[in-house]
Every structure is written in C-alpha cells, then in structure tokens.
C-alpha cells in the first residue's frame, strides 16, 4: 500500500470485526479524500471595477438621464420621456426649462418625486404613470397642476395633494390604496379615478361637489353609499366589486352613465331618480328579470350580457318605447343561449328601432316577416346561369 498524501482529509473508516479501523502505520485507511473548497476564477473582477472580459458580448450603452433632453429647446412647452429608463428626476436637469406645461414621464424607474421650482409657474399636466413611486411627495410648489396621473405605482395612502386647488383630473389607478382620504379642498376636481385598488368603502367625497366622473372599478366595495353630495356626477363606474344591490343614487339626478357590471346584483332597482341615464351596464350579474326601466326615457345603450334574462316580453315591455335606444347587449342570457338561431330576430321584433344587437351593427339590413311572423333578411338569389368568375390565385 502506498503512502498517503501529506494532509489527507479524514472521515469514518469501516471498522474491523473487533470494532477497530484498519489503517497503516501513519494512520491512513487507504482512501483518498479531497476536501470541498471554493475557487474563484478571475478574482480581479472583485477588486477592479473597471475590469472587462474581452471575449464577452458587447453591453448595450445607456445614456445618462441628463442626456435625454439634449434635443429639447429651453422654451419647449411639452416634454415626453416615455419608457426612457429615467430613474432620477434631478439628473434630467429640468431647471433650464421655464415654460413646460406638460411633462410626461410614463413607464420609467422613478421612485422619488423631486422637481425644480422653475417648473411651478407653467406646469399643468404631470404624468408619472407606471413608475416605482410609494409616497406622494415633492408636489408642494406645483400649484397650477390641472392633471396628475400617478397610476400603476405602489402608493398606499392619498396625501399631500389637497393644496393643488386647480386639479381637474386625478388618476390613482392600480395602486395599493385602501382608503379614500385627504381630498378636501379639491373644489375644481372633475374626474377621479381610483380603479384597481383595495378600497372597501366609499367615503370622504363630500367636498368634491364639482365631480363629474368617478371610477371605482375593481375594488372590494360592498355597498354603494356616501355619494349624495356629488350632485353633478355624470359618470359612475363601479364595476367588478361586491355590490348586492343598486342603492344610494337618489341624489344623482344628473347621472348619465352607470357601469355596474361584474357585481352580485340579483335585480334592477334604485334608479327611480336617475332619469337622465343614457348608458346602463349591468352585465355579468345574476339578474333574472328586466324591470324598473320604463322611466328611463333617455336610455341609449343597455348592456345586460351574461345575466339570467329569459323573457322577450319583458324586453318589449321595458324597452320598446325608448325613442333614443339604439344598442342592446343580451348575449350570454337564456334569451340568446336557448335559441341562438332566432335570438336576433326576436330582439328585432321586440325593438324595431334598434341599430345594434350585441357587437353586431344592423344598420342598413333589410328585414321582412315570414309566415310565422319572424323577421328575416331576404335571400339573395343567383341567376339560373351564371358566368364563371376569374380563377382564384393560390
């Protein structure tokens, strides 16, 4: 048996019959063991920040943030840097611009909001959609903003904006907001978008008396309430929530569009005072009967797909007298699924003046009644002898 290496690693060797381990005179059991150890290749990478591998593929060169505006004149009124990998607002050197009215920084890597004071007198529209912003800061001196978009960020709390007295459009779509708060003083606000957040209750909107559009879709709201002060509201979207009924809308006499699809509605009610409704979307609920719509004389579009509606008599009773009605959606109801071949004809019989059924425009179609009274298109008859057309090229 050969001698062992100078520094062999040791481990448990197999015992003999008497319990001892067989070894030579140096204590080696005849097994060569290599110790586990890490070996760093190209160790210079760790100590030399300028090290580069000549055989590596070329790396894309990204210009510094401050170079992105080199082609803009000092007196420009609009700056648009969409998807430009901006991570630092100060690095853009915006202090040389004094007449900017619109600044768009969509789809960048901005996490901290900080603007030079020279933008304050002129900036009206600030778009920070799709960045990495967690806190609303750095807007103190931008007093003339009329539009602010902070959608698709990481914001949890609405704050530090009540001083923006000239705001008309405010967007917080797809954030992490759980509560509507700190909107007092925004008397000129016309449009508020809070869709795709984590809001459970409609609250703290009393001061927004000038609001015309409120978008609350895809939240966790279980009751439609606390909107009575919004007498000027024209559009209310509260799709994809958890509403079991339409309530709290009596004071919204100017409401023109109501989007309340994808909820848990089982009946149509609560619209007695909303006589100016032009668009009503109740799709994807659990409504079995079309009812309580006769008073909506201004109705132009009714979207009621994917419910449990089954009666064409109810369709005619509730909608036939609507002079402005031009579009209805009933697909996905028993109205359509039980007799798909006759469905469109029956809707036309119930609503002769309709122009669109589901996604199909029927303007210009010629219809006639057959012996059974079912409306149908006339057949296009070919001549007995037709000349052959040109051969199709394959």
PDB file of N, CA, C and O in Angstrom, residues 14-68:
ATOM      1  N   UNK A  14     -14.224   2.098   7.641  1.00  0.00           N
ATOM      2  CA  UNK A  14     -15.000   0.912   8.035  1.00  0.00           C
ATOM      3  C   UNK A  14     -14.323   0.173   9.178  1.00  0.00           C
ATOM      4  O   UNK A  14     -13.100   0.009   9.190  1.00  0.00           O
ATOM      5  N   UNK A  15     -15.052  -0.271  10.141  1.00  0.00           N
ATOM      6  CA  UNK A  15     -14.474  -0.969  11.291  1.00  0.00           C
ATOM      7  C   UNK A  15     -14.143  -2.414  10.936  1.00  0.00           C
ATOM      8  O   UNK A  15     -14.671  -2.979   9.980  1.00  0.00           O
ATOM      9  N   UNK A  16     -13.236  -2.990  11.734  1.00  0.00           N
ATOM     10  CA  UNK A  16     -12.922  -4.421  11.605  1.00  0.00           C
ATOM     11  C   UNK A  16     -13.928  -5.211  12.408  1.00  0.00           C
ATOM     12  O   UNK A  16     -14.829  -4.650  13.042  1.00  0.00           O
ATOM     13  N   UNK A  17     -13.716  -6.533  12.417  1.00  0.00           N
ATOM     14  CA  UNK A  17     -14.676  -7.374  13.155  1.00  0.00           C
ATOM     15  C   UNK A  17     -14.642  -7.119  14.647  1.00  0.00           C
ATOM     16  O   UNK A  17     -15.620  -7.352  15.346  1.00  0.00           O
ATOM     17  N   UNK A  18     -13.473  -6.664  15.132  1.00  0.00           N
ATOM     18  CA  UNK A  18     -13.399  -6.376  16.578  1.00  0.00           C
ATOM     19  C   UNK A  18     -13.727  -4.928  16.902  1.00  0.00           C
ATOM     20  O   UNK A  18     -13.545  -4.473  18.025  1.00  0.00           O
ATOM     21  N   UNK A  19     -14.197  -4.179  15.897  1.00  0.00           N
ATOM     22  CA  UNK A  19     -14.616  -2.800  16.164  1.00  0.00           C
ATOM     23  C   UNK A  19     -13.556  -1.776  15.858  1.00  0.00           C
ATOM     24  O   UNK A  19     -13.836  -0.576  15.855  1.00  0.00           O
ATOM     25  N   UNK A  20     -12.316  -2.164  15.559  1.00  0.00           N
ATOM     26  CA  UNK A  20     -11.269  -1.184  15.266  1.00  0.00           C
ATOM     27  C   UNK A  20     -11.232  -0.889  13.777  1.00  0.00           C
ATOM     28  O   UNK A  20     -11.846  -1.583  12.966  1.00  0.00           O
ATOM     29  N   UNK A  21     -10.495   0.175  13.369  1.00  0.00           N
ATOM     30  CA  UNK A  21     -10.378   0.582  11.976  1.00  0.00           C
ATOM     31  C   UNK A  21      -9.023   0.177  11.437  1.00  0.00           C
ATOM     32  O   UNK A  21      -7.991   0.398  12.076  1.00  0.00           O
ATOM     33  N   UNK A  22      -9.044  -0.396  10.209  1.00  0.00           N
ATOM     34  CA  UNK A  22      -7.791  -0.794   9.587  1.00  0.00           C
ATOM     35  C   UNK A  22      -7.062   0.429   9.037  1.00  0.00           C
ATOM     36  O   UNK A  22      -7.594   1.173   8.223  1.00  0.00           O
ATOM     37  N   UNK A  23      -5.842   0.672   9.465  1.00  0.00           N
ATOM     38  CA  UNK A  23      -5.011   1.781   8.975  1.00  0.00           C
ATOM     39  C   UNK A  23      -3.583   1.285   8.858  1.00  0.00           C
ATOM     40  O   UNK A  23      -3.190   0.257   9.423  1.00  0.00           O
ATOM     41  N   UNK A  24      -2.760   2.077   8.104  1.00  0.00           N
ATOM     42  CA  UNK A  24      -1.340   1.749   8.054  1.00  0.00           C
ATOM     43  C   UNK A  24      -0.639   2.398   9.232  1.00  0.00           C
ATOM     44  O   UNK A  24      -1.287   2.994  10.121  1.00  0.00           O
ATOM     45  N   UNK A  25       0.705   2.346   9.201  1.00  0.00           N
ATOM     46  CA  UNK A  25       1.451   2.866  10.341  1.00  0.00           C
ATOM     47  C   UNK A  25       1.303   4.370  10.519  1.00  0.00           C
ATOM     48  O   UNK A  25       1.556   4.906  11.598  1.00  0.00           O
ATOM     49  N   UNK A  26       0.905   5.069   9.398  1.00  0.00           N
ATOM     50  CA  UNK A  26       0.707   6.521   9.503  1.00  0.00           C
ATOM     51  C   UNK A  26      -0.738   6.908   9.827  1.00  0.00           C
ATOM     52  O   UNK A  26      -1.100   8.078   9.831  1.00  0.00           O
ATOM     53  N   UNK A  27      -1.576   5.904  10.043  1.00  0.00           N
ATOM     54  CA  UNK A  27      -2.962   6.188  10.399  1.00  0.00           C
ATOM     55  C   UNK A  27      -3.892   6.362   9.226  1.00  0.00           C
ATOM     56  O   UNK A  27      -5.031   6.809   9.373  1.00  0.00           O
ATOM     57  N   UNK A  28      -3.424   6.020   8.008  1.00  0.00           N
ATOM     58  CA  UNK A  28      -4.258   6.208   6.810  1.00  0.00           C
ATOM     59  C   UNK A  28      -5.007   4.947   6.518  1.00  0.00           C
ATOM     60  O   UNK A  28      -4.454   3.842   6.563  1.00  0.00           O
ATOM     61  N   UNK A  29      -6.311   5.042   6.181  1.00  0.00           N
ATOM     62  CA  UNK A  29      -7.121   3.865   5.945  1.00  0.00           C
ATOM     63  C   UNK A  29      -7.142   3.438   4.483  1.00  0.00           C
ATOM     64  O   UNK A  29      -7.920   2.577   4.086  1.00  0.00           O
ATOM     65  N   UNK A  30      -6.334   4.081   3.639  1.00  0.00           N
ATOM     66  CA  UNK A  30      -6.237   3.686   2.242  1.00  0.00           C
ATOM     67  C   UNK A  30      -7.176   4.426   1.313  1.00  0.00           C
ATOM     68  O   UNK A  30      -7.189   4.160   0.104  1.00  0.00           O
ATOM     69  N   UNK A  31      -7.975   5.366   1.811  1.00  0.00           N
ATOM     70  CA  UNK A  31      -8.917   6.112   0.969  1.00  0.00           C
ATOM     71  C   UNK A  31      -8.441   7.549   0.807  1.00  0.00           C
ATOM     72  O   UNK A  31      -8.130   8.233   1.783  1.00  0.00           O
ATOM     73  N   UNK A  32      -8.429   8.010  -0.475  1.00  0.00           N
ATOM     74  CA  UNK A  32      -8.018   9.378  -0.763  1.00  0.00           C
ATOM     75  C   UNK A  32      -9.258  10.261  -0.784  1.00  0.00           C
ATOM     76  O   UNK A  32     -10.213  10.011  -1.526  1.00  0.00           O
ATOM     77  N   UNK A  33      -9.228  11.292   0.020  1.00  0.00           N
ATOM     78  CA  UNK A  33     -10.380  12.203   0.098  1.00  0.00           C
ATOM     79  C   UNK A  33      -9.934  13.624  -0.219  1.00  0.00           C
ATOM     80  O   UNK A  33      -8.917  14.080   0.290  1.00  0.00           O
ATOM     81  N   UNK A  34     -10.728  14.308  -1.069  1.00  0.00           N
ATOM     82  CA  UNK A  34     -10.411  15.691  -1.446  1.00  0.00           C
ATOM     83  C   UNK A  34     -11.376  16.619  -0.727  1.00  0.00           C
ATOM     84  O   UNK A  34     -12.603  16.475  -0.840  1.00  0.00           O
ATOM     85  N   UNK A  35     -10.860  17.552   0.014  1.00  0.00           N
ATOM     86  CA  UNK A  35     -11.697  18.491   0.747  1.00  0.00           C
ATOM     87  C   UNK A  35     -12.455  19.435  -0.184  1.00  0.00           C
ATOM     88  O   UNK A  35     -11.970  19.794  -1.253  1.00  0.00           O
ATOM     89  N   UNK A  36     -13.702  19.811   0.206  1.00  0.00           N
ATOM     90  CA  UNK A  36     -14.511  20.737  -0.579  1.00  0.00           C
ATOM     91  C   UNK A  36     -14.077  22.169  -0.321  1.00  0.00           C
ATOM     92  O   UNK A  36     -14.041  22.626   0.812  1.00  0.00           O
ATOM     93  N   UNK A  37     -13.753  22.885  -1.393  1.00  0.00           N
ATOM     94  CA  UNK A  37     -13.372  24.290  -1.230  1.00  0.00           C
ATOM     95  C   UNK A  37     -13.724  25.045  -2.504  1.00  0.00           C
ATOM     96  O   UNK A  37     -13.723  24.500  -3.602  1.00  0.00           O
ATOM     97  N   UNK A  38     -14.078  26.310  -2.342  1.00  0.00           N
ATOM     98  CA  UNK A  38     -14.442  27.155  -3.483  1.00  0.00           C
ATOM     99  C   UNK A  38     -13.204  27.806  -4.054  1.00  0.00           C
ATOM    100  O   UNK A  38     -12.320  28.242  -3.312  1.00  0.00           O
ATOM    101  N   UNK A  39     -13.183  27.881  -5.371  1.00  0.00           N
ATOM    102  CA  UNK A  39     -12.052  28.518  -6.029  1.00  0.00           C
ATOM    103  C   UNK A  39     -12.580  29.620  -6.943  1.00  0.00           C
ATOM    104  O   UNK A  39     -13.428  29.381  -7.807  1.00  0.00           O
ATOM    105  N   UNK A  40     -12.150  30.837  -6.745  1.00  0.00           N
ATOM    106  CA  UNK A  40     -12.605  31.983  -7.520  1.00  0.00           C
ATOM    107  C   UNK A  40     -11.757  32.127  -8.769  1.00  0.00           C
ATOM    108  O   UNK A  40     -10.533  32.226  -8.690  1.00  0.00           O
ATOM    109  N   UNK A  41     -12.416  32.110  -9.906  1.00  0.00           N
ATOM    110  CA  UNK A  41     -11.734  32.353 -11.169  1.00  0.00           C
ATOM    111  C   UNK A  41     -11.944  33.809 -11.554  1.00  0.00           C
ATOM    112  O   UNK A  41     -13.023  34.368 -11.378  1.00  0.00           O
ATOM    113  N   UNK A  42     -10.919  34.436 -12.123  1.00  0.00           N
ATOM    114  CA  UNK A  42     -10.963  35.869 -12.454  1.00  0.00           C
ATOM    115  C   UNK A  42     -11.239  36.692 -11.199  1.00  0.00           C
ATOM    116  O   UNK A  42     -12.168  37.504 -11.147  1.00  0.00           O
ATOM    117  N   UNK A  43     -10.413  36.473 -10.200  1.00  0.00           N
ATOM    118  CA  UNK A  43     -10.611  37.179  -8.932  1.00  0.00           C
ATOM    119  C   UNK A  43     -10.481  38.684  -9.085  1.00  0.00           C
ATOM    120  O   UNK A  43     -10.978  39.446  -8.246  1.00  0.00           O
ATOM    121  N   UNK A  44      -9.864  39.129 -10.179  1.00  0.00           N
ATOM    122  CA  UNK A  44      -9.689  40.571 -10.362  1.00  0.00           C
ATOM    123  C   UNK A  44     -11.016  41.299 -10.529  1.00  0.00           C
ATOM    124  O   UNK A  44     -11.117  42.511 -10.341  1.00  0.00           O
ATOM    125  N   UNK A  45     -12.090  40.552 -10.884  1.00  0.00           N
ATOM    126  CA  UNK A  45     -13.408  41.185 -11.031  1.00  0.00           C
ATOM    127  C   UNK A  45     -13.876  41.781  -9.708  1.00  0.00           C
ATOM    128  O   UNK A  45     -14.521  42.824  -9.660  1.00  0.00           O
ATOM    129  N   UNK A  46     -13.516  41.124  -8.611  1.00  0.00           N
ATOM    130  CA  UNK A  46     -13.978  41.577  -7.297  1.00  0.00           C
ATOM    131  C   UNK A  46     -13.287  42.836  -6.836  1.00  0.00           C
ATOM    132  O   UNK A  46     -13.834  43.617  -6.057  1.00  0.00           O
ATOM    133  N   UNK A  47     -12.075  43.050  -7.283  1.00  0.00           N
ATOM    134  CA  UNK A  47     -11.293  44.187  -6.800  1.00  0.00           C
ATOM    135  C   UNK A  47     -11.146  45.313  -7.815  1.00  0.00           C
ATOM    136  O   UNK A  47     -10.825  46.434  -7.451  1.00  0.00           O
ATOM    137  N   UNK A  48     -11.396  45.005  -9.117  1.00  0.00           N
ATOM    138  CA  UNK A  48     -11.205  46.020 -10.146  1.00  0.00           C
ATOM    139  C   UNK A  48     -12.547  46.355 -10.787  1.00  0.00           C
ATOM    140  O   UNK A  48     -13.068  45.589 -11.596  1.00  0.00           O
ATOM    141  N   UNK A  49     -13.157  47.508 -10.458  1.00  0.00           N
ATOM    142  CA  UNK A  49     -14.474  47.848 -11.010  1.00  0.00           C
ATOM    143  C   UNK A  49     -14.446  48.093 -12.499  1.00  0.00           C
ATOM    144  O   UNK A  49     -15.483  48.087 -13.163  1.00  0.00           O
ATOM    145  N   UNK A  50     -13.277  48.358 -13.057  1.00  0.00           N
ATOM    146  CA  UNK A  50     -13.169  48.635 -14.490  1.00  0.00           C
ATOM    147  C   UNK A  50     -12.815  47.400 -15.300  1.00  0.00           C
ATOM    148  O   UNK A  50     -12.540  47.484 -16.503  1.00  0.00           O
ATOM    149  N   UNK A  51     -12.784  46.238 -14.633  1.00  0.00           N
ATOM    150  CA  UNK A  51     -12.407  45.011 -15.327  1.00  0.00           C
ATOM    151  C   UNK A  51     -13.450  44.663 -16.387  1.00  0.00           C
ATOM    152  O   UNK A  51     -14.649  44.823 -16.181  1.00  0.00           O
ATOM    153  N   UNK A  52     -13.005  44.201 -17.526  1.00  0.00           N
ATOM    154  CA  UNK A  52     -13.913  43.750 -18.573  1.00  0.00           C
ATOM    155  C   UNK A  52     -13.313  42.555 -19.274  1.00  0.00           C
ATOM    156  O   UNK A  52     -12.099  42.465 -19.455  1.00  0.00           O
ATOM    157  N   UNK A  53     -14.194  41.672 -19.664  1.00  0.00           N
ATOM    158  CA  UNK A  53     -13.771  40.466 -20.361  1.00  0.00           C
ATOM    159  C   UNK A  53     -13.798  40.749 -21.862  1.00  0.00           C
ATOM    160  O   UNK A  53     -14.847  41.056 -22.429  1.00  0.00           O
ATOM    161  N   UNK A  54     -12.651  40.628 -22.494  1.00  0.00           N
ATOM    162  CA  UNK A  54     -12.576  40.943 -23.913  1.00  0.00           C
ATOM    163  C   UNK A  54     -13.420  39.999 -24.759  1.00  0.00           C
ATOM    164  O   UNK A  54     -13.817  40.331 -25.868  1.00  0.00           O
ATOM    165  N   UNK A  55     -13.666  38.790 -24.263  1.00  0.00           N
ATOM    166  CA  UNK A  55     -14.434  37.811 -25.020  1.00  0.00           C
ATOM    167  C   UNK A  55     -15.942  37.904 -24.778  1.00  0.00           C
ATOM    168  O   UNK A  55     -16.721  37.201 -25.417  1.00  0.00           O
ATOM    169  N   UNK A  56     -16.345  38.743 -23.831  1.00  0.00           N
ATOM    170  CA  UNK A  56     -17.767  38.868 -23.515  1.00  0.00           C
ATOM    171  C   UNK A  56     -18.489  39.636 -24.621  1.00  0.00           C
ATOM    172  O   UNK A  56     -17.899  40.470 -25.302  1.00  0.00           O
ATOM    173  N   UNK A  57     -19.807  39.370 -24.828  1.00  0.00           N
ATOM    174  CA  UNK A  57     -20.562  40.115 -25.847  1.00  0.00           C
ATOM    175  C   UNK A  57     -20.687  41.579 -25.457  1.00  0.00           C
ATOM    176  O   UNK A  57     -20.651  41.926 -24.270  1.00  0.00           O
ATOM    177  N   UNK A  58     -20.842  42.486 -26.417  1.00  0.00           N
ATOM    178  CA  UNK A  58     -20.939  43.923 -26.097  1.00  0.00           C
ATOM    179  C   UNK A  58     -22.178  44.233 -25.284  1.00  0.00           C
ATOM    180  O   UNK A  58     -23.237  43.640 -25.485  1.00  0.00           O
ATOM    181  N   UNK A  59     -22.058  45.146 -24.348  1.00  0.00           N
ATOM    182  CA  UNK A  59     -23.159  45.561 -23.482  1.00  0.00           C
ATOM    183  C   UNK A  59     -23.826  46.793 -24.077  1.00  0.00           C
ATOM    184  O   UNK A  59     -23.156  47.701 -24.561  1.00  0.00           O
ATOM    185  N   UNK A  60     -25.174  46.808 -24.035  1.00  0.00           N
ATOM    186  CA  UNK A  60     -25.899  47.959 -24.570  1.00  0.00           C
ATOM    187  C   UNK A  60     -25.540  49.217 -23.786  1.00  0.00           C
ATOM    188  O   UNK A  60     -25.563  49.240 -22.554  1.00  0.00           O
ATOM    189  N   UNK A  61     -25.225  50.259 -24.498  1.00  0.00           N
ATOM    190  CA  UNK A  61     -24.845  51.509 -23.867  1.00  0.00           C
ATOM    191  C   UNK A  61     -26.090  52.358 -23.619  1.00  0.00           C
ATOM    192  O   UNK A  61     -26.870  52.626 -24.533  1.00  0.00           O
ATOM    193  N   UNK A  62     -26.319  52.740 -22.367  1.00  0.00           N
ATOM    194  CA  UNK A  62     -27.466  53.560 -21.989  1.00  0.00           C
ATOM    195  C   UNK A  62     -26.980  54.942 -21.599  1.00  0.00           C
ATOM    196  O   UNK A  62     -26.126  55.098 -20.729  1.00  0.00           O
ATOM    197  N   UNK A  63     -27.545  55.924 -22.247  1.00  0.00           N
ATOM    198  CA  UNK A  63     -27.120  57.283 -21.939  1.00  0.00           C
ATOM    199  C   UNK A  63     -27.598  57.709 -20.544  1.00  0.00           C
ATOM    200  O   UNK A  63     -28.627  57.267 -20.067  1.00  0.00           O
ATOM    201  N   UNK A  64     -26.849  58.583 -19.939  1.00  0.00           N
ATOM    202  CA  UNK A  64     -27.240  59.111 -18.628  1.00  0.00           C
ATOM    203  C   UNK A  64     -28.536  59.891 -18.763  1.00  0.00           C
ATOM    204  O   UNK A  64     -28.864  60.427 -19.828  1.00  0.00           O
ATOM    205  N   UNK A  65     -29.301  59.982 -17.671  1.00  0.00           N
ATOM    206  CA  UNK A  65     -30.595  60.650 -17.705  1.00  0.00           C
ATOM    207  C   UNK A  65     -30.519  62.068 -18.243  1.00  0.00           C
ATOM    208  O   UNK A  65     -31.399  62.529 -18.969  1.00  0.00           O
ATOM    209  N   UNK A  66     -29.461  62.804 -17.867  1.00  0.00           N
ATOM    210  CA  UNK A  66     -29.395  64.207 -18.264  1.00  0.00           C
ATOM    211  C   UNK A  66     -29.241  64.402 -19.764  1.00  0.00           C
ATOM    212  O   UNK A  66     -29.522  65.458 -20.296  1.00  0.00           O
ATOM    213  N   UNK A  67     -28.801  63.368 -20.497  1.00  0.00           N
ATOM    214  CA  UNK A  67     -28.642  63.486 -21.942  1.00  0.00           C
ATOM    215  C   UNK A  67     -29.953  63.303 -22.691  1.00  0.00           C
ATOM    216  O   UNK A  67     -30.024  63.586 -23.881  1.00  0.00           O
ATOM    217  N   UNK A  68     -30.988  62.826 -22.031  1.00  0.00           N
ATOM    218  CA  UNK A  68     -32.247  62.545 -22.696  1.00  0.00           C
ATOM    219  C   UNK A  68     -32.928  63.806 -23.209  1.00  0.00           C
ATOM    220  O   UNK A  68     -33.761  63.743 -24.107  1.00  0.00           O
TER     221      UNK A  68
END
